[in-house]
Amino acid sequence: MSVTASQVHGAVQTLTQSSDTLFLLLGAIMVFLMHAGFAFLEVGTVRQKNQVNALVKILADFGISAIAYFFIGYWVAYGANFFADAQTLSQGNGYELVKFFFLLTFAAAIPAIVSGGIAERARFYPILIATFFTVGLVYPVFEGIIWNGNFGIQAWFEAQFGVGFHDFAGSVVVHGVGGWIALVAVIFLGMRKGRIRAGKHTNFVPSNIPFLALGAWILCVGWFGFNVMSAQTLEGISGLVAMNSLMAMAGGIVASLIAGKNDPGFIHNGPLAGLVAICAGSDLMHPIGALITGAIAGVLFVYLFTFLQNKTKIDDVLGVWPLHGVCGAWGGVAAGIFGQSGFGGLGGVSLTVQILGTMLGVSIAVIGALIVYGVINALFGLRLSEEDEFNGADLAIHRISSTNDD
């Protein structure tokens, strides 16, 4: 029995499609697992009376995010919807469905980031309402602009400067937007009770360093799915992305170790700062540029978080604005610096465009968050009562504590 060229071509095409689908599915699973990292990082940082709430909040946020992104967000960003029969949706081995899953895990990172900033004093259901609108509307607007060319902004960048805004895995699109949304939410909520005593700032001690460390480790491992598998196909996979992620992580560890003076909270957030910053330019930079990018991010996190907690009334519990908002913005700019061929990068990137695109992302995040959280705060209120905050979100919201004291 002879095999025709068309049959061979069809078999190769099917194998390629199925391989790409599996590749992206594994990436989606790795990023989905990162949400456990967000949860345990928060569980280990908050006081014991708020641990259950941290766990429930992250999982509930993911469920709401899936609904919001399925029905609204994915359509806003990519103009696609799922109102077709299952046979049509599953064409091409269901690659487009797995792509949705992968991009959903990115979108759901927005409320997971916010969760760490607003911990210990936020009401449960108003925050879930905010999750629906930030994931369904605010985040997809900027996602669609950068990753789908919506509104012609990328085309304008290319016409004016020769290149578009480059954000390979979401330093700005995901982390920057999430961090700046979180800042607005944190400001609306105000400081936790007891943070200022006798006119001086008091910092609450993390409840469980092993859980905090576990969360950081889970995030670090999952990040290689976040970055490397942003290629979305086997053909596009790049060892450079993996190497740059590794070096940026190392830079963040060493910088936070030194700047944070051996503090375990800083040391375990340092690699995350480096990984946030490298997302945008991980496919462009030389590994030494990635190392420098990660180190700067580690220092930025330590000093900004220390300043916020000790000198301002911005009570960002996990430091998500410095970690994701500022380090994400730095990553967008860093791609325009260390992605240049003069710094050993692959080129094809403009520092001017990277600055403008980063500013656009921050603006959309802040304006969108002001509208969403402002309206919800006016209608329902975002903050727990003083009594509920004193008793802890675990008992006030979920009627159970993280430990059995009987």
mmCIF file with all atom_site columns, N, CA, C and O in Angstrom, residues 349-390:
data_model
loop_
_atom_site.group_PDB
_atom_site.id
_atom_site.type_symbol
_atom_site.label_atom_id
_atom_site.label_alt_id
_atom_site.label_comp_id
_atom_site.label_asym_id
_atom_site.label_entity_id
_atom_site.label_seq_id
_atom_site.pdbx_PDB_ins_code
_atom_site.Cartn_x
_atom_site.Cartn_y
_atom_site.Cartn_z
_atom_site.occupancy
_atom_site.B_iso_or_equiv
_atom_site.pdbx_formal_charge
_atom_site.auth_seq_id
_atom_site.auth_comp_id
_atom_site.auth_asym_id
_atom_site.auth_atom_id
_atom_site.pdbx_PDB_model_num
ATOM 1   N N  . VAL A 1 349 ? 13.834  46.204 19.360 1.00 0.00 ? 349 VAL A N  1
ATOM 2   C CA . VAL A 1 349 ? 13.033  46.775 20.436 1.00 0.00 ? 349 VAL A CA 1
ATOM 3   C C  . VAL A 1 349 ? 13.440  48.234 20.625 1.00 0.00 ? 349 VAL A C  1
ATOM 4   O O  . VAL A 1 349 ? 14.587  48.610 20.375 1.00 0.00 ? 349 VAL A O  1
ATOM 5   N N  . SER A 1 350 ? 12.493  49.063 21.041 1.00 0.00 ? 350 SER A N  1
ATOM 6   C CA . SER A 1 350 ? 12.742  50.498 21.227 1.00 0.00 ? 350 SER A CA 1
ATOM 7   C C  . SER A 1 350 ? 12.498  50.887 22.678 1.00 0.00 ? 350 SER A C  1
ATOM 8   O O  . SER A 1 350 ? 11.441  50.580 23.239 1.00 0.00 ? 350 SER A O  1
ATOM 9   N N  . LEU A 1 351 ? 13.464  51.549 23.287 1.00 0.00 ? 351 LEU A N  1
ATOM 10  C CA . LEU A 1 351 ? 13.300  51.992 24.667 1.00 0.00 ? 351 LEU A CA 1
ATOM 11  C C  . LEU A 1 351 ? 12.144  52.973 24.788 1.00 0.00 ? 351 LEU A C  1
ATOM 12  O O  . LEU A 1 351 ? 11.358  52.917 25.748 1.00 0.00 ? 351 LEU A O  1
ATOM 13  N N  . THR A 1 352 ? 12.009  53.858 23.822 1.00 0.00 ? 352 THR A N  1
ATOM 14  C CA . THR A 1 352 ? 10.910  54.834 23.844 1.00 0.00 ? 352 THR A CA 1
ATOM 15  C C  . THR A 1 352 ? 9.556   54.130 23.845 1.00 0.00 ? 352 THR A C  1
ATOM 16  O O  . THR A 1 352 ? 8.665   54.460 24.625 1.00 0.00 ? 352 THR A O  1
ATOM 17  N N  . VAL A 1 353 ? 9.411   53.153 22.962 1.00 0.00 ? 353 VAL A N  1
ATOM 18  C CA . VAL A 1 353 ? 8.156   52.410 22.884 1.00 0.00 ? 353 VAL A CA 1
ATOM 19  C C  . VAL A 1 353 ? 7.908   51.639 24.173 1.00 0.00 ? 353 VAL A C  1
ATOM 20  O O  . VAL A 1 353 ? 6.773   51.570 24.664 1.00 0.00 ? 353 VAL A O  1
ATOM 21  N N  . GLN A 1 354 ? 8.964   51.062 24.731 1.00 0.00 ? 354 GLN A N  1
ATOM 22  C CA . GLN A 1 354 ? 8.800   50.297 25.980 1.00 0.00 ? 354 GLN A CA 1
ATOM 23  C C  . GLN A 1 354 ? 8.334   51.201 27.120 1.00 0.00 ? 354 GLN A C  1
ATOM 24  O O  . GLN A 1 354 ? 7.499   50.801 27.938 1.00 0.00 ? 354 GLN A O  1
ATOM 25  N N  . ILE A 1 355 ? 8.843   52.411 27.169 1.00 0.00 ? 355 ILE A N  1
ATOM 26  C CA . ILE A 1 355 ? 8.411   53.360 28.204 1.00 0.00 ? 355 ILE A CA 1
ATOM 27  C C  . ILE A 1 355 ? 6.966   53.773 27.975 1.00 0.00 ? 355 ILE A C  1
ATOM 28  O O  . ILE A 1 355 ? 6.153   53.779 28.907 1.00 0.00 ? 355 ILE A O  1
ATOM 29  N N  . LEU A 1 356 ? 6.635   54.101 26.732 1.00 0.00 ? 356 LEU A N  1
ATOM 30  C CA . LEU A 1 356 ? 5.270   54.531 26.415 1.00 0.00 ? 356 LEU A CA 1
ATOM 31  C C  . LEU A 1 356 ? 4.260   53.413 26.660 1.00 0.00 ? 356 LEU A C  1
ATOM 32  O O  . LEU A 1 356 ? 3.184   53.633 27.224 1.00 0.00 ? 356 LEU A O  1
ATOM 33  N N  . GLY A 1 357 ? 4.600   52.208 26.243 1.00 0.00 ? 357 GLY A N  1
ATOM 34  C CA . GLY A 1 357 ? 3.700   51.076 26.444 1.00 0.00 ? 357 GLY A CA 1
ATOM 35  C C  . GLY A 1 357 ? 3.500   50.754 27.910 1.00 0.00 ? 357 GLY A C  1
ATOM 36  O O  . GLY A 1 357 ? 2.390   50.426 28.350 1.00 0.00 ? 357 GLY A O  1
ATOM 37  N N  . THR A 1 358 ? 4.577   50.863 28.669 1.00 0.00 ? 358 THR A N  1
ATOM 38  C CA . THR A 1 358 ? 4.488   50.617 30.111 1.00 0.00 ? 358 THR A CA 1
ATOM 39  C C  . THR A 1 358 ? 3.594   51.657 30.770 1.00 0.00 ? 358 THR A C  1
ATOM 40  O O  . THR A 1 358 ? 2.738   51.314 31.609 1.00 0.00 ? 358 THR A O  1
ATOM 41  N N  . MET A 1 359 ? 3.768   52.905 30.406 1.00 0.00 ? 359 MET A N  1
ATOM 42  C CA . MET A 1 359 ? 2.929   53.977 30.953 1.00 0.00 ? 359 MET A CA 1
ATOM 43  C C  . MET A 1 359 ? 1.461   53.769 30.592 1.00 0.00 ? 359 MET A C  1
ATOM 44  O O  . MET A 1 359 ? 0.563   54.020 31.406 1.00 0.00 ? 359 MET A O  1
ATOM 45  N N  . LEU A 1 360 ? 1.207   53.283 29.377 1.00 0.00 ? 360 LEU A N  1
ATOM 46  C CA . LEU A 1 360 ? -0.165  53.005 28.953 1.00 0.00 ? 360 LEU A CA 1
ATOM 47  C C  . LEU A 1 360 ? -0.780  51.908 29.813 1.00 0.00 ? 360 LEU A C  1
ATOM 48  O O  . LEU A 1 360 ? -1.934  52.026 30.264 1.00 0.00 ? 360 LEU A O  1
ATOM 49  N N  . GLY A 1 361 ? -0.009  50.854 30.069 1.00 0.00 ? 361 GLY A N  1
ATOM 50  C CA . GLY A 1 361 ? -0.506  49.764 30.902 1.00 0.00 ? 361 GLY A CA 1
ATOM 51  C C  . GLY A 1 361 ? -0.828  50.222 32.308 1.00 0.00 ? 361 GLY A C  1
ATOM 52  O O  . GLY A 1 361 ? -1.871  49.856 32.875 1.00 0.00 ? 361 GLY A O  1
ATOM 53  N N  . VAL A 1 362 ? 0.060   51.013 32.882 1.00 0.00 ? 362 VAL A N  1
ATOM 54  C CA . VAL A 1 362 ? -0.165  51.544 34.230 1.00 0.00 ? 362 VAL A CA 1
ATOM 55  C C  . VAL A 1 362 ? -1.412  52.419 34.252 1.00 0.00 ? 362 VAL A C  1
ATOM 56  O O  . VAL A 1 362 ? -2.234  52.332 35.175 1.00 0.00 ? 362 VAL A O  1
ATOM 57  N N  . SER A 1 363 ? -1.581  53.247 33.240 1.00 0.00 ? 363 SER A N  1
ATOM 58  C CA . SER A 1 363 ? -2.730  54.157 33.180 1.00 0.00 ? 363 SER A CA 1
ATOM 59  C C  . SER A 1 363 ? -4.047  53.397 33.099 1.00 0.00 ? 363 SER A C  1
ATOM 60  O O  . SER A 1 363 ? -5.015  53.712 33.811 1.00 0.00 ? 363 SER A O  1
ATOM 61  N N  . ILE A 1 364 ? -4.098  52.390 32.232 1.00 0.00 ? 364 ILE A N  1
ATOM 62  C CA . ILE A 1 364 ? -5.315  51.594 32.097 1.00 0.00 ? 364 ILE A CA 1
ATOM 63  C C  . ILE A 1 364 ? -5.632  50.874 33.396 1.00 0.00 ? 364 ILE A C  1
ATOM 64  O O  . ILE A 1 364 ? -6.787  50.815 33.836 1.00 0.00 ? 364 ILE A O  1
ATOM 65  N N  . ALA A 1 365 ? -4.601  50.333 34.053 1.00 0.00 ? 365 ALA A N  1
ATOM 66  C CA . ALA A 1 365 ? -4.800  49.621 35.317 1.00 0.00 ? 365 ALA A CA 1
ATOM 67  C C  . ALA A 1 365 ? -5.349  50.545 36.396 1.00 0.00 ? 365 ALA A C  1
ATOM 68  O O  . ALA A 1 365 ? -6.313  50.208 37.100 1.00 0.00 ? 365 ALA A O  1
ATOM 69  N N  . VAL A 1 366 ? -4.740  51.713 36.537 1.00 0.00 ? 366 VAL A N  1
ATOM 70  C CA . VAL A 1 366 ? -5.141  52.650 37.592 1.00 0.00 ? 366 VAL A CA 1
ATOM 71  C C  . VAL A 1 366 ? -6.543  53.196 37.332 1.00 0.00 ? 366 VAL A C  1
ATOM 72  O O  . VAL A 1 366 ? -7.388  53.217 38.248 1.00 0.00 ? 366 VAL A O  1
ATOM 73  N N  . ILE A 1 367 ? -6.799  53.630 36.106 1.00 0.00 ? 367 ILE A N  1
ATOM 74  C CA . ILE A 1 367 ? -8.126  54.188 35.792 1.00 0.00 ? 367 ILE A CA 1
ATOM 75  C C  . ILE A 1 367 ? -9.208  53.117 35.943 1.00 0.00 ? 367 ILE A C  1
ATOM 76  O O  . ILE A 1 367 ? -10.267 53.354 36.541 1.00 0.00 ? 367 ILE A O  1
ATOM 77  N N  . GLY A 1 368 ? -8.947  51.935 35.415 1.00 0.00 ? 368 GLY A N  1
ATOM 78  C CA . GLY A 1 368 ? -9.911  50.849 35.533 1.00 0.00 ? 368 GLY A CA 1
ATOM 79  C C  . GLY A 1 368 ? -10.179 50.475 36.977 1.00 0.00 ? 368 GLY A C  1
ATOM 80  O O  . GLY A 1 368 ? -11.334 50.264 37.383 1.00 0.00 ? 368 GLY A O  1
ATOM 81  N N  . ALA A 1 369 ? -9.125  50.399 37.782 1.00 0.00 ? 369 ALA A N  1
ATOM 82  C CA . ALA A 1 369 ? -9.279  50.038 39.191 1.00 0.00 ? 369 ALA A CA 1
ATOM 83  C C  . ALA A 1 369 ? -10.013 51.118 39.978 1.00 0.00 ? 369 ALA A C  1
ATOM 84  O O  . ALA A 1 369 ? -10.825 50.811 40.863 1.00 0.00 ? 369 ALA A O  1
ATOM 85  N N  . LEU A 1 370 ? -9.737  52.372 39.659 1.00 0.00 ? 370 LEU A N  1
ATOM 86  C CA . LEU A 1 370 ? -10.446 53.467 40.334 1.00 0.00 ? 370 LEU A CA 1
ATOM 87  C C  . LEU A 1 370 ? -11.949 53.370 40.092 1.00 0.00 ? 370 LEU A C  1
ATOM 88  O O  . LEU A 1 370 ? -12.751 53.575 41.013 1.00 0.00 ? 370 LEU A O  1
ATOM 89  N N  . ILE A 1 371 ? -12.318 53.022 38.869 1.00 0.00 ? 371 ILE A N  1
ATOM 90  C CA . ILE A 1 371 ? -13.742 52.889 38.555 1.00 0.00 ? 371 ILE A CA 1
ATOM 91  C C  . ILE A 1 371 ? -14.343 51.676 39.264 1.00 0.00 ? 371 ILE A C  1
ATOM 92  O O  . ILE A 1 371 ? -15.372 51.782 39.951 1.00 0.00 ? 371 ILE A O  1
ATOM 93  N N  . VAL A 1 372 ? -13.700 50.525 39.121 1.00 0.00 ? 372 VAL A N  1
ATOM 94  C CA . VAL A 1 372 ? -14.253 49.288 39.682 1.00 0.00 ? 372 VAL A CA 1
ATOM 95  C C  . VAL A 1 372 ? -14.328 49.346 41.204 1.00 0.00 ? 372 VAL A C  1
ATOM 96  O O  . VAL A 1 372 ? -15.400 49.139 41.802 1.00 0.00 ? 372 VAL A O  1
ATOM 97  N N  . TYR A 1 373 ? -13.213 49.626 41.844 1.00 0.00 ? 373 TYR A N  1
ATOM 98  C CA . TYR A 1 373 ? -13.194 49.624 43.310 1.00 0.00 ? 373 TYR A CA 1
ATOM 99  C C  . TYR A 1 373 ? -13.933 50.814 43.891 1.00 0.00 ? 373 TYR A C  1
ATOM 100 O O  . TYR A 1 373 ? -14.527 50.724 44.968 1.00 0.00 ? 373 TYR A O  1
ATOM 101 N N  . GLY A 1 374 ? -13.900 51.939 43.175 1.00 0.00 ? 374 GLY A N  1
ATOM 102 C CA . GLY A 1 374 ? -14.636 53.108 43.647 1.00 0.00 ? 374 GLY A CA 1
ATOM 103 C C  . GLY A 1 374 ? -16.132 52.877 43.675 1.00 0.00 ? 374 GLY A C  1
ATOM 104 O O  . GLY A 1 374 ? -16.812 53.196 44.660 1.00 0.00 ? 374 GLY A O  1
ATOM 105 N N  . VAL A 1 375 ? -16.671 52.291 42.594 1.00 0.00 ? 375 VAL A N  1
ATOM 106 C CA . VAL A 1 375 ? -18.104 52.014 42.534 1.00 0.00 ? 375 VAL A CA 1
ATOM 107 C C  . VAL A 1 375 ? -18.501 50.961 43.564 1.00 0.00 ? 375 VAL A C  1
ATOM 108 O O  . VAL A 1 375 ? -19.503 51.120 44.285 1.00 0.00 ? 375 VAL A O  1
ATOM 109 N N  . ILE A 1 376 ? -17.722 49.895 43.663 1.00 0.00 ? 376 ILE A N  1
ATOM 110 C CA . ILE A 1 376 ? -18.058 48.822 44.614 1.00 0.00 ? 376 ILE A CA 1
ATOM 111 C C  . ILE A 1 376 ? -17.960 49.320 46.056 1.00 0.00 ? 376 ILE A C  1
ATOM 112 O O  . ILE A 1 376 ? -18.796 48.987 46.903 1.00 0.00 ? 376 ILE A O  1
ATOM 113 N N  . ASN A 1 377 ? -16.967 50.142 46.320 1.00 0.00 ? 377 ASN A N  1
ATOM 114 C CA . ASN A 1 377 ? -16.819 50.697 47.674 1.00 0.00 ? 377 ASN A CA 1
ATOM 115 C C  . ASN A 1 377 ? -17.999 51.589 48.027 1.00 0.00 ? 377 ASN A C  1
ATOM 116 O O  . ASN A 1 377 ? -18.512 51.558 49.155 1.00 0.00 ? 377 ASN A O  1
ATOM 117 N N  . ALA A 1 378 ? -18.468 52.378 47.059 1.00 0.00 ? 378 ALA A N  1
ATOM 118 C CA . ALA A 1 378 ? -19.606 53.269 47.294 1.00 0.00 ? 378 ALA A CA 1
ATOM 119 C C  . ALA A 1 378 ? -20.902 52.493 47.481 1.00 0.00 ? 378 ALA A C  1
ATOM 120 O O  . ALA A 1 378 ? -21.748 52.857 48.314 1.00 0.00 ? 378 ALA A O  1
ATOM 121 N N  . LEU A 1 379 ? -21.057 51.393 46.737 1.00 0.00 ? 379 LEU A N  1
ATOM 122 C CA . LEU A 1 379 ? -22.302 50.625 46.798 1.00 0.00 ? 379 LEU A CA 1
ATOM 123 C C  . LEU A 1 379 ? -22.356 49.647 47.973 1.00 0.00 ? 379 LEU A C  1
ATOM 124 O O  . LEU A 1 379 ? -23.382 49.501 48.626 1.00 0.00 ? 379 LEU A O  1
ATOM 125 N N  . PHE A 1 380 ? -21.257 48.965 48.220 1.00 0.00 ? 380 PHE A N  1
ATOM 126 C CA . PHE A 1 380 ? -21.278 47.877 49.200 1.00 0.00 ? 380 PHE A CA 1
ATOM 127 C C  . PHE A 1 380 ? -20.284 48.042 50.346 1.00 0.00 ? 380 PHE A C  1
ATOM 128 O O  . PHE A 1 380 ? -20.479 47.466 51.417 1.00 0.00 ? 380 PHE A O  1
ATOM 129 N N  . GLY A 1 381 ? -19.216 48.803 50.104 1.00 0.00 ? 381 GLY A N  1
ATOM 130 C CA . GLY A 1 381 ? -18.137 48.879 51.091 1.00 0.00 ? 381 GLY A CA 1
ATOM 131 C C  . GLY A 1 381 ? -17.156 47.741 50.879 1.00 0.00 ? 381 GLY A C  1
ATOM 132 O O  . GLY A 1 381 ? -17.558 46.592 50.657 1.00 0.00 ? 381 GLY A O  1
ATOM 133 N N  . LEU A 1 382 ? -15.877 48.045 50.933 1.00 0.00 ? 382 LEU A N  1
ATOM 134 C CA . LEU A 1 382 ? -14.845 47.046 50.679 1.00 0.00 ? 382 LEU A CA 1
ATOM 135 C C  . LEU A 1 382 ? -14.265 46.449 51.955 1.00 0.00 ? 382 LEU A C  1
ATOM 136 O O  . LEU A 1 382 ? -13.697 45.358 51.923 1.00 0.00 ? 382 LEU A O  1
ATOM 137 N N  . ARG A 1 383 ? -14.430 47.158 53.072 1.00 0.00 ? 383 ARG A N  1
ATOM 138 C CA . ARG A 1 383 ? -13.673 46.773 54.272 1.00 0.00 ? 383 ARG A CA 1
ATOM 139 C C  . ARG A 1 383 ? -14.540 46.099 55.320 1.00 0.00 ? 383 ARG A C  1
ATOM 140 O O  . ARG A 1 383 ? -15.709 46.440 55.519 1.00 0.00 ? 383 ARG A O  1
ATOM 141 N N  . LEU A 1 384 ? -13.945 45.138 56.014 1.00 0.00 ? 384 LEU A N  1
ATOM 142 C CA . LEU A 1 384 ? -14.600 44.496 57.145 1.00 0.00 ? 384 LEU A CA 1
ATOM 143 C C  . LEU A 1 384 ? -14.854 45.503 58.261 1.00 0.00 ? 384 LEU A C  1
ATOM 144 O O  . LEU A 1 384 ? -14.145 46.511 58.375 1.00 0.00 ? 384 LEU A O  1
ATOM 145 N N  . SER A 1 385 ? -15.823 45.203 59.094 1.00 0.00 ? 385 SER A N  1
ATOM 146 C CA . SER A 1 385 ? -16.040 46.040 60.271 1.00 0.00 ? 385 SER A CA 1
ATOM 147 C C  . SER A 1 385 ? -14.847 45.898 61.209 1.00 0.00 ? 385 SER A C  1
ATOM 148 O O  . SER A 1 385 ? -14.073 44.936 61.125 1.00 0.00 ? 385 SER A O  1
ATOM 149 N N  . GLU A 1 386 ? -14.711 46.862 62.120 1.00 0.00 ? 386 GLU A N  1
ATOM 150 C CA . GLU A 1 386 ? -13.579 46.827 63.044 1.00 0.00 ? 386 GLU A CA 1
ATOM 151 C C  . GLU A 1 386 ? -13.607 45.556 63.896 1.00 0.00 ? 386 GLU A C  1
ATOM 152 O O  . GLU A 1 386 ? -12.561 44.948 64.161 1.00 0.00 ? 386 GLU A O  1
ATOM 153 N N  . GLU A 1 387 ? -14.802 45.139 64.299 1.00 0.00 ? 387 GLU A N  1
ATOM 154 C CA . GLU A 1 387 ? -14.921 43.921 65.108 1.00 0.00 ? 387 GLU A CA 1
ATOM 155 C C  . GLU A 1 387 ? -14.516 42.686 64.307 1.00 0.00 ? 387 GLU A C  1
ATOM 156 O O  . GLU A 1 387 ? -13.785 41.815 64.799 1.00 0.00 ? 387 GLU A O  1
ATOM 157 N N  . ASP A 1 388 ? -14.977 42.594 63.059 1.00 0.00 ? 388 ASP A N  1
ATOM 158 C CA . ASP A 1 388 ? -14.628 41.443 62.222 1.00 0.00 ? 388 ASP A CA 1
ATOM 159 C C  . ASP A 1 388 ? -13.138 41.410 61.916 1.00 0.00 ? 388 ASP A C  1
ATOM 160 O O  . ASP A 1 388 ? -12.523 40.335 61.881 1.00 0.00 ? 388 ASP A O  1
ATOM 161 N N  . GLU A 1 389 ? -12.566 42.576 61.704 1.00 0.00 ? 389 GLU A N  1
ATOM 162 C CA . GLU A 1 389 ? -11.134 42.627 61.450 1.00 0.00 ? 389 GLU A CA 1
ATOM 163 C C  . GLU A 1 389 ? -10.347 42.172 62.673 1.00 0.00 ? 389 GLU A C  1
ATOM 164 O O  . GLU A 1 389 ? -9.355  41.449 62.562 1.00 0.00 ? 389 GLU A O  1
ATOM 165 N N  . PHE A 1 390 ? -10.817 42.570 63.848 1.00 0.00 ? 390 PHE A N  1
ATOM 166 C CA . PHE A 1 390 ? -10.149 42.165 65.096 1.00 0.00 ? 390 PHE A CA 1
ATOM 167 C C  . PHE A 1 390 ? -10.242 40.651 65.284 1.00 0.00 ? 390 PHE A C  1
ATOM 168 O O  . PHE A 1 390 ? -9.267  39.995 65.658 1.00 0.00 ? 390 PHE A O  1
#
